[in-house]
Short mmCIF file of C-alpha atoms and ligand atoms in Angstrom, two decimals:
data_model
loop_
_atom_site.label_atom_id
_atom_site.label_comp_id
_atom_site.label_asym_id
_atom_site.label_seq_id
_atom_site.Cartn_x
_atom_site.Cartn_y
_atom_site.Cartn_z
CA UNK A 1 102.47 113.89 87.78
CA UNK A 2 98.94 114.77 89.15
CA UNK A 3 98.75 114.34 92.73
CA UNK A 4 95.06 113.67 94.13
CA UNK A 5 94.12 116.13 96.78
CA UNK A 6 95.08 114.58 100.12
CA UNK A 7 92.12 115.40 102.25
CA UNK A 8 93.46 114.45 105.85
CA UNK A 9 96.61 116.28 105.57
CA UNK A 10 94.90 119.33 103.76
CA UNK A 11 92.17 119.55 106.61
CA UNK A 12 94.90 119.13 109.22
CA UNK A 13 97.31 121.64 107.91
CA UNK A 14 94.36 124.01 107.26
CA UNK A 15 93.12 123.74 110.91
CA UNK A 16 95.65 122.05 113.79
CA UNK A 17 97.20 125.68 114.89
CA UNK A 18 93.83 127.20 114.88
CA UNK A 19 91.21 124.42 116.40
CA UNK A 20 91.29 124.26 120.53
CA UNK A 21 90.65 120.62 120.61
CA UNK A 22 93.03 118.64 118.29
CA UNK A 23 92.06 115.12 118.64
CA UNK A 24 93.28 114.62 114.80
CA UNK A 25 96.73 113.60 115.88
CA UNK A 26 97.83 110.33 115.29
CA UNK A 27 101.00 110.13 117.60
CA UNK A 28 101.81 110.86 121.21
CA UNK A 29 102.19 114.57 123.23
CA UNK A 30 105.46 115.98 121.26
CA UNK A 31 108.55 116.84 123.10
CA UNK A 32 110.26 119.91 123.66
CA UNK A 33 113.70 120.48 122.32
CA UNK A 34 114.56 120.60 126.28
CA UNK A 35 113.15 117.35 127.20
CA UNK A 36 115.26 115.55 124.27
CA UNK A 37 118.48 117.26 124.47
CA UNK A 38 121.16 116.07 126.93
CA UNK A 39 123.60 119.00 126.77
CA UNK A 40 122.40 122.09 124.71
CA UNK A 41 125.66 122.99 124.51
CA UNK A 42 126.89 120.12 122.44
CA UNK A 43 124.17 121.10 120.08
CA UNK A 44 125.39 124.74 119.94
CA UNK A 45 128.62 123.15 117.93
CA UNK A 46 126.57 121.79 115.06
CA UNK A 47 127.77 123.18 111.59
CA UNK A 48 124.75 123.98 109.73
CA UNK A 49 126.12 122.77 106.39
CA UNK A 50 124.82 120.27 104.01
CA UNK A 51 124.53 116.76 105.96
CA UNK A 52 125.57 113.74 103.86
CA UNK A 53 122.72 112.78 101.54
CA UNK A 54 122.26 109.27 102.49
CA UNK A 55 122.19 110.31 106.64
CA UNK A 56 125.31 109.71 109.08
CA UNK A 57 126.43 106.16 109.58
CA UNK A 58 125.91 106.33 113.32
CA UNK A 59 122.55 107.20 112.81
CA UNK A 60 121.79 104.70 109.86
CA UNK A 61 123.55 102.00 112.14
CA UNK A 62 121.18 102.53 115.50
CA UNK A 63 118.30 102.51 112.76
CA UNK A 64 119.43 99.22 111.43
CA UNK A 65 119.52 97.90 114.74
CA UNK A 66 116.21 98.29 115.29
CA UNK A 67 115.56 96.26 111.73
CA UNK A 68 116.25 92.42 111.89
CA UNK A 69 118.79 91.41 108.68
CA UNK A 70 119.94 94.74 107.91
CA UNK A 71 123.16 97.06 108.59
CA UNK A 72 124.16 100.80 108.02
CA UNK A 73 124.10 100.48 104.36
CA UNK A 74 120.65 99.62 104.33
CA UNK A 75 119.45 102.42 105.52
CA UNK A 76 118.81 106.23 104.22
CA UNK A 77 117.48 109.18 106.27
CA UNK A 78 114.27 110.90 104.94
CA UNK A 79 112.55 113.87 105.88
CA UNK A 80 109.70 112.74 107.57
CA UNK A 81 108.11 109.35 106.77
CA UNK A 82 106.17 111.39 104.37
CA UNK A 83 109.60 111.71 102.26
CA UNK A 84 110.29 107.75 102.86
CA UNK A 85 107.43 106.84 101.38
CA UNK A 86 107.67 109.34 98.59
CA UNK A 87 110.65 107.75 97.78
CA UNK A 88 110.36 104.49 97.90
CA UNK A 89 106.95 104.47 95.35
CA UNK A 90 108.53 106.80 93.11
CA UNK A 91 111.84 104.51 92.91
CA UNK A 92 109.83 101.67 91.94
CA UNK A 93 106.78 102.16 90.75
CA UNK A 94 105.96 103.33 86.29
CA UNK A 95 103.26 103.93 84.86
CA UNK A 96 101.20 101.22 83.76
CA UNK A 97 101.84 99.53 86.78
CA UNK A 98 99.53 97.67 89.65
CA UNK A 99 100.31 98.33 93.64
CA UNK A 100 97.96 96.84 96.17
CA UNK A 101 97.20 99.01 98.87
CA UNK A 102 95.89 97.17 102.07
CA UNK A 103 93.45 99.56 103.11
CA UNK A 104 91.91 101.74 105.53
CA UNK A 105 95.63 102.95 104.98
CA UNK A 106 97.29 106.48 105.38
CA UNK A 107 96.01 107.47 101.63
CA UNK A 108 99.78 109.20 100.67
CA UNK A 109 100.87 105.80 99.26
CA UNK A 110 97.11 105.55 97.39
CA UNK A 111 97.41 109.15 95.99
CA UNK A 112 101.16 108.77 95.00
CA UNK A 113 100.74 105.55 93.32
CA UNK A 114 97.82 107.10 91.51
CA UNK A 115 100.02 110.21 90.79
CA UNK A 116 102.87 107.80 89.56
CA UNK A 117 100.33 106.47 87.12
CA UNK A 118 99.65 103.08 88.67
CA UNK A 119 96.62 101.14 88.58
CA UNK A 120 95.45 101.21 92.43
CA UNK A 121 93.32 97.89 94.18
CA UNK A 122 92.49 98.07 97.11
CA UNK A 123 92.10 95.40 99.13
CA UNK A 124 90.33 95.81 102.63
CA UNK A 125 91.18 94.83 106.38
CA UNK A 126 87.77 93.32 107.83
CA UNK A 127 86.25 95.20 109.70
CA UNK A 128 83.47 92.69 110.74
CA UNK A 129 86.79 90.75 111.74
CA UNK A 130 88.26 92.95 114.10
CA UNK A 131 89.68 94.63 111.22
CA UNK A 132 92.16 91.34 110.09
CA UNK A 133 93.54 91.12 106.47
CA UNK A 134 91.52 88.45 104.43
CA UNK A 135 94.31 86.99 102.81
CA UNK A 136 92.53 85.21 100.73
CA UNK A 137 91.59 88.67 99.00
CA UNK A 138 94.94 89.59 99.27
CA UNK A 139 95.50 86.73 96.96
CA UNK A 140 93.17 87.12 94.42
CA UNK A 141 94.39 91.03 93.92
CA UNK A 142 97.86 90.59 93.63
CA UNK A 143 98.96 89.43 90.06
CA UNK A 144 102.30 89.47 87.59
CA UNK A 145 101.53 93.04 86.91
CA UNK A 146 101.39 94.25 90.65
CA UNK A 147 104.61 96.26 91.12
CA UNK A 148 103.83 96.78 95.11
CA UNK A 149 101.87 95.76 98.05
CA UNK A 150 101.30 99.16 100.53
CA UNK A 151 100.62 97.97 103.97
CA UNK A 152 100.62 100.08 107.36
CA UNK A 153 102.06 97.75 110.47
CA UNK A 154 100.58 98.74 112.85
CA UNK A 155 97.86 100.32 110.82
CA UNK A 156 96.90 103.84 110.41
CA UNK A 157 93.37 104.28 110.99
CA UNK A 158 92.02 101.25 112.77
CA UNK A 159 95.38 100.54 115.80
CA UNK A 160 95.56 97.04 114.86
CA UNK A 161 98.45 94.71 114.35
CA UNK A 162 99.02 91.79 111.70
CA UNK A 163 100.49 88.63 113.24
CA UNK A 164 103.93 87.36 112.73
CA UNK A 165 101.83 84.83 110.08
CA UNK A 166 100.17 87.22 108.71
CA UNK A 167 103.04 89.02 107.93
CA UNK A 168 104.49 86.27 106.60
CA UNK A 169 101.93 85.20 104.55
CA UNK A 170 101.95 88.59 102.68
CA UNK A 171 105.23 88.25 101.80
CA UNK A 172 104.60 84.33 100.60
CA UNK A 173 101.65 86.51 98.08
CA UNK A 174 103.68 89.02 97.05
CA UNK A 175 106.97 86.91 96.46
CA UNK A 176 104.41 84.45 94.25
CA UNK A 177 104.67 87.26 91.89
CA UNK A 178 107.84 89.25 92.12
CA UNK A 179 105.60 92.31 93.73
CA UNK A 180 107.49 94.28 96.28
CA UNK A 181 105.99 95.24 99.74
CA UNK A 182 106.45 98.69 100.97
CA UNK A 183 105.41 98.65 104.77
CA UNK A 184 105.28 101.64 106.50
CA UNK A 185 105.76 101.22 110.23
CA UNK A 186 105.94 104.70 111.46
CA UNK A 187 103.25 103.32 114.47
CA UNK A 188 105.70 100.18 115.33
CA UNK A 189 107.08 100.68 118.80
CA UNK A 190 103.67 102.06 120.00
CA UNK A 191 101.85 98.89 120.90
CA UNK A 192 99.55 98.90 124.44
CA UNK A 193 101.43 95.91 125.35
CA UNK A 194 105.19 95.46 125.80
CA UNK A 195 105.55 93.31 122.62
CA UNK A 196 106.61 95.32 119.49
CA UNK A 197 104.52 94.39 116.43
CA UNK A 198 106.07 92.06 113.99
CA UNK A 199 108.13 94.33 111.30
CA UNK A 200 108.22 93.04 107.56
CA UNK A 201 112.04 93.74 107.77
CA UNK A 202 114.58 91.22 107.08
CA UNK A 203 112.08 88.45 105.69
CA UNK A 204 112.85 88.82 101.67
CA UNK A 205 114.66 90.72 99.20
CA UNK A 206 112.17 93.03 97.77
CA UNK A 207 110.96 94.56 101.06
CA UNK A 208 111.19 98.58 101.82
CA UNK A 209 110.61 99.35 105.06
CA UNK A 210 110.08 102.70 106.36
CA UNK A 211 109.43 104.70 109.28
CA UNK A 212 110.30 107.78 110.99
CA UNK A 213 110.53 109.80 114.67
CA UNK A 214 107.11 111.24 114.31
CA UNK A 215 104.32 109.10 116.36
CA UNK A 216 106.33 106.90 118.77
CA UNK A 217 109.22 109.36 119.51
CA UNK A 218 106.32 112.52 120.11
CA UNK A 219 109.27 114.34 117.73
CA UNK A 220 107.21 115.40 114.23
CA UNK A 221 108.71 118.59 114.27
CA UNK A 222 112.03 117.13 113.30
CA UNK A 223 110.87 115.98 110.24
CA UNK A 224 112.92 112.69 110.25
CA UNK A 225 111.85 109.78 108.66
CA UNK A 226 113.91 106.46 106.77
CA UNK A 227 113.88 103.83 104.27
CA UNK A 228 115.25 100.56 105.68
CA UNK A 229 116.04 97.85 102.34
CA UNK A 230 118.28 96.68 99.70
CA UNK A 231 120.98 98.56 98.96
CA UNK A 232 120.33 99.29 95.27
CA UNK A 233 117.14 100.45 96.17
CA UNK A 234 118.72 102.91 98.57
CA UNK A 235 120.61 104.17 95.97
CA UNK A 236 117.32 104.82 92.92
CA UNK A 237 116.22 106.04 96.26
CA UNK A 238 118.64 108.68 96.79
CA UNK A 239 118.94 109.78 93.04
CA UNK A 240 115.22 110.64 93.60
CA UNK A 241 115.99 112.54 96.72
CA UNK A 242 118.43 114.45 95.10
CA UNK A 243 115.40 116.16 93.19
CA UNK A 244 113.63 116.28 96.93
CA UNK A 245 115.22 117.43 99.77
CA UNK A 246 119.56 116.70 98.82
CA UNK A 247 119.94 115.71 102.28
CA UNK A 248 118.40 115.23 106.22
CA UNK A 249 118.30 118.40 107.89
CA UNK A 250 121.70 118.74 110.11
CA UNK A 251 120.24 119.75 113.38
CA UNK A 252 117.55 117.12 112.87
CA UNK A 253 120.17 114.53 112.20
CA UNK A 254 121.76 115.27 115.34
CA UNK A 255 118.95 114.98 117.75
CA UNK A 256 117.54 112.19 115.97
CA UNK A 257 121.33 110.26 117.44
CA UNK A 258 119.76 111.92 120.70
CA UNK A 259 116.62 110.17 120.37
CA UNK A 260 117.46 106.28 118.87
CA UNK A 261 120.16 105.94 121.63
CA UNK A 262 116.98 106.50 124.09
CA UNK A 263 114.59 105.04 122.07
CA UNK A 264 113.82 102.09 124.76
CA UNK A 265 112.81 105.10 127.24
CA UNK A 266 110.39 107.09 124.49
CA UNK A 267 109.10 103.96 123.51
CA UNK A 268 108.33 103.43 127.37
CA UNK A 269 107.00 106.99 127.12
CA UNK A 270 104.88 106.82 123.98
CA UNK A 271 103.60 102.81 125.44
CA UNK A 272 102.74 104.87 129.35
CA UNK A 273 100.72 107.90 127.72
CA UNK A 274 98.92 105.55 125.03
CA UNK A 275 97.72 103.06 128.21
CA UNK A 276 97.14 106.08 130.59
CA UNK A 277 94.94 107.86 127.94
CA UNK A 278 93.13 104.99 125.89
CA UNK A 279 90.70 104.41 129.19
CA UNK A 280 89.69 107.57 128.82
CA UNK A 281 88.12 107.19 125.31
CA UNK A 282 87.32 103.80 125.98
CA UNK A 283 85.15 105.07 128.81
CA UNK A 284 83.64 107.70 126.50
CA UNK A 285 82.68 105.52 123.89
CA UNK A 286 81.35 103.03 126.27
CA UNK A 287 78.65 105.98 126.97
CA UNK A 288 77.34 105.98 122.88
CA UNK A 289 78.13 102.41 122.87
CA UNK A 290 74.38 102.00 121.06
CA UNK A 291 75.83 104.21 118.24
CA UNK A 292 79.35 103.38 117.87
CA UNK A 293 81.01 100.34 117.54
CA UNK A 294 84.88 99.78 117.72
CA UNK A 295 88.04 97.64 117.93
CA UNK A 296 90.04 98.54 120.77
CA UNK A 297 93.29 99.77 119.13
CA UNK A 298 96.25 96.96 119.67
CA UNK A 299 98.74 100.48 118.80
CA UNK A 300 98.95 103.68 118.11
CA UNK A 301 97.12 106.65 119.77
CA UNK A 302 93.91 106.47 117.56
CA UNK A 303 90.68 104.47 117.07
CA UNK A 304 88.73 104.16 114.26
CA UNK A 305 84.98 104.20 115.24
CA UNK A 306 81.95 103.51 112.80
CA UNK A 307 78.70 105.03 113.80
CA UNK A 308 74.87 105.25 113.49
CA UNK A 309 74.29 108.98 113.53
CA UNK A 310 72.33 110.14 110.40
CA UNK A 311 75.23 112.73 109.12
CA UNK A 312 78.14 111.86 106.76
CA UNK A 313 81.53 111.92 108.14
CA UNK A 314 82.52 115.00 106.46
CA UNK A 315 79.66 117.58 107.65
CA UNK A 316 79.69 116.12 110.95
CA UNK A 317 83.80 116.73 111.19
CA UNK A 318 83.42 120.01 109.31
CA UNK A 319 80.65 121.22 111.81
CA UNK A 320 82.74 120.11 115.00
CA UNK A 321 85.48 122.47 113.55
CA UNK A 322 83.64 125.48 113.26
CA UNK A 323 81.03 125.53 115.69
CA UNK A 324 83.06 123.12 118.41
CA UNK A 325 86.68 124.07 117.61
CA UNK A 326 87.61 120.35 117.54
CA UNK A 327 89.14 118.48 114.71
CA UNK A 328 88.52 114.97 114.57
CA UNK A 329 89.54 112.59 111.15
CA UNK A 330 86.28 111.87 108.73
CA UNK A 331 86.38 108.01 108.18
CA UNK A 332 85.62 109.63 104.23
CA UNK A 333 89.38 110.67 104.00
CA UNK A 334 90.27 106.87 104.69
CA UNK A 335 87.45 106.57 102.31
CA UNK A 336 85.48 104.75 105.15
CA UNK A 337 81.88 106.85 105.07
CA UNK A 338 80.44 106.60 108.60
CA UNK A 339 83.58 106.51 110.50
CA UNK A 340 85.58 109.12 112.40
CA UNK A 341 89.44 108.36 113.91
CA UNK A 342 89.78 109.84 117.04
CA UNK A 343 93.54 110.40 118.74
CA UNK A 344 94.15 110.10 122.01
CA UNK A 345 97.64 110.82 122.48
CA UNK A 346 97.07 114.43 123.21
CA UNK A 347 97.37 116.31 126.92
CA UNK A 348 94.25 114.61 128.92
CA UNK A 349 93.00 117.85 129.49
CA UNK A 350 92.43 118.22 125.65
CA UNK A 351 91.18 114.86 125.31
CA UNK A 352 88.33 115.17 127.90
CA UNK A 353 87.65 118.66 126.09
CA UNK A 354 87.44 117.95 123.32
CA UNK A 355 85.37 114.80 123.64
CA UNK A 356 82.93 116.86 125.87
CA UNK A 357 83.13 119.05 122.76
CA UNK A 358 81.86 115.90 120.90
CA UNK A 359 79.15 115.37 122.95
CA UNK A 360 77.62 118.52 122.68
CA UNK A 361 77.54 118.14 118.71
CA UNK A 362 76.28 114.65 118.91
CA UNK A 363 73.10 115.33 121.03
CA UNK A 364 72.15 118.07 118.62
CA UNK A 365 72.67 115.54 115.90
CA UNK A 366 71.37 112.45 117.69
C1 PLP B 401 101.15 105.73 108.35
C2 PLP B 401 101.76 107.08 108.26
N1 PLP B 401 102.87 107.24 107.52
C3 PLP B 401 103.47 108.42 107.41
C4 PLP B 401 102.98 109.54 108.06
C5 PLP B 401 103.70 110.84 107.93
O1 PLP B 401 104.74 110.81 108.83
P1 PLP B 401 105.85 111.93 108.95
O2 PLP B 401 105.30 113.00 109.83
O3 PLP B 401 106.99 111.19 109.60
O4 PLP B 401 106.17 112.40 107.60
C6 PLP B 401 101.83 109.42 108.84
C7 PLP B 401 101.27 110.60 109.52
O5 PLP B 401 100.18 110.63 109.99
C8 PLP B 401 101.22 108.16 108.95
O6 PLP B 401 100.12 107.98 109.68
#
């Protein structure tokens, strides 16, 4: 397998413990291990020895729960989303094969169907529509030989949400033509209004869902992530996984019990800091309003901007780094030129920094 370079990831990994200003993050002010556990002590008791590969039942049940049509055995624990995703490609998809990826998109799925040897089309949210799927497109891409539709609900770059019809009418394409749909809903929970975006879950039988503690719950550092659909799935799954990671990290496991049985609370938390903080950029962005031009994010703590400035996404990101020590995404690593995804999940403090830190680039570009 060849793996294309992942840019974001590489750029963030390279630079989020040494910029000031991290406005790269995609999810909601993490944590602490404090603020999630009820009784340290209880946690002191944890063996540390291999956790069942599949995840506990108790956890895989309150993660069914929140997954119309599905129980305990549907589920598997992953580490990370990242993992889930990993998993669920590389259980279905051969060389030779087609996947759709419904794109801007986080690029894993693109690169790892690429590394699995698939034929990649893209097909593209409109952004002249408020960044809605043209379905019609989504038609004409999908065929016999498309193994998988990729699709981010909510979506990772540009915050917005498909409908309960849309959703529905991707799974009327892809059923057409056998093609599975691999949805990765790792935002879902984090919408600015109360209503939870519609989940592809429970509405055929070739539908892998997955999703994981790292944007809504503010808990990345646990590393927890699932795969929510059929059962034999779950199982080519899990021989896969045995080549991965064997099984969920035990501590992680625990606290993740911790943090699904409050899960209507963090999603309260995650749904406060997202509506508290999104004025703030909104207000910023109203001041360059001649130069950038957005959708306002439906969920999800970023925004996906495209802009007028005469510089390519990449130097302009690369320059705020170095000279501004603020990290920002290039729309180029959604493969988007002329677009930059700004987060705004972080501490306010490093949100108004770091877009002052913005400012002081942009009138030396402008
Ligand atoms: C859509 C999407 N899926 C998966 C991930 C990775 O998630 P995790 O940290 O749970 O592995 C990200 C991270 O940015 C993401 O945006």
């Amino acid at each position: 397998m060849r793996f294309p370079r992942f840019d974001m990831e590489r750029m963030q990994s390279q630079w989020e413990h040494k910029v000031t200003y991290d406005l790269s993050e995609s999810g909601v002010e993490a944590l602490t291990l404090a603020e999630i556990t009820r009784d340290p002590k209880e946690l002191m008791k944890t063996k540390l020895g291999y956790a069942e590969g599949v995840g506990r039942e108790a956890t895989r049940a309150l993660i069914a729960g929140i997954h119309p049509g599905h129980e305990a055995d549907d589920v598997m624990i992953t580490t990370g989303t990242s993992e889930a995703n990993f998993l669920a490609l590389a259980s279905l998809v051969t060389a030779g094969d087609e996947v759709v990826v419904i794109m801007p998109n986080y690029m894993q799925v693109h690169g790892l169907a690429t590394a699995l040897g698939a034929r990649v089309r893209e097909v593209w949210l409109r952004e002249e529509r408020a960044w809605t799927i043209d379905l019609d497109a989504l038609a004409a891409a999908v065929n016999p030989g498309t193994r998988a539709i990729c699709v981010c609900q909510p979506n990772n770059p540009t915050g917005q949400v498909l409908s309960q019809a849309e959703v529905q009418s991707i799974v009327r394409i892809a059923d057409q033509h056998g093609a599975w749909i691999v949805a990765d809903e790792v935002y879902r929970g984090a919408e600015r209004s109360a209503e939870e975006s519609p989940s592809f879950s429970g509405r055929g039988e070739r539908i892998l869902v997955t999703g994981g503690l790292s944007k809504v719950y503010g808990l990345p550092g646990l590393r927890v992530g699932w795969i929510v659909g059929p059962r034999e799935r779950i199982e080519a799954a899990l021989e896969i996984k045995d080549y991965t990671t064997i099984a969920p990290a035990t501590l992680s496991e625990a606290l993740t019990e911790i943090a699904l049985e409050r899960r209507k609370q963090l999603l309260e938390r995650a749904r406060f800091l997202i509506n508290e903080r999104w004025p703030l950029l909104e207000d910023w962005a109203a001041g360059h309003s001649r130069v950038l031009h957005w959708t306002p994010p439906a969920a999800g703590a970023i925004c996906f901007f495209s802009y007028q400035y005469p510089i390519d996404s990449m130097p302009l990101v690369d320059r705020l780094i170095r000279e501004y020590s603020t990290m920002i995404v290039p729309g180029i690593q959604f493969r988007a030129e002329r677009h930059l995804r700004i987060g705004f999940g972080m501490p306010s403090r490093v949100l108004h920094s770091g877009l002052a830190a913005i400012d002081r680039l942009l009138t030396t570009i402008d």
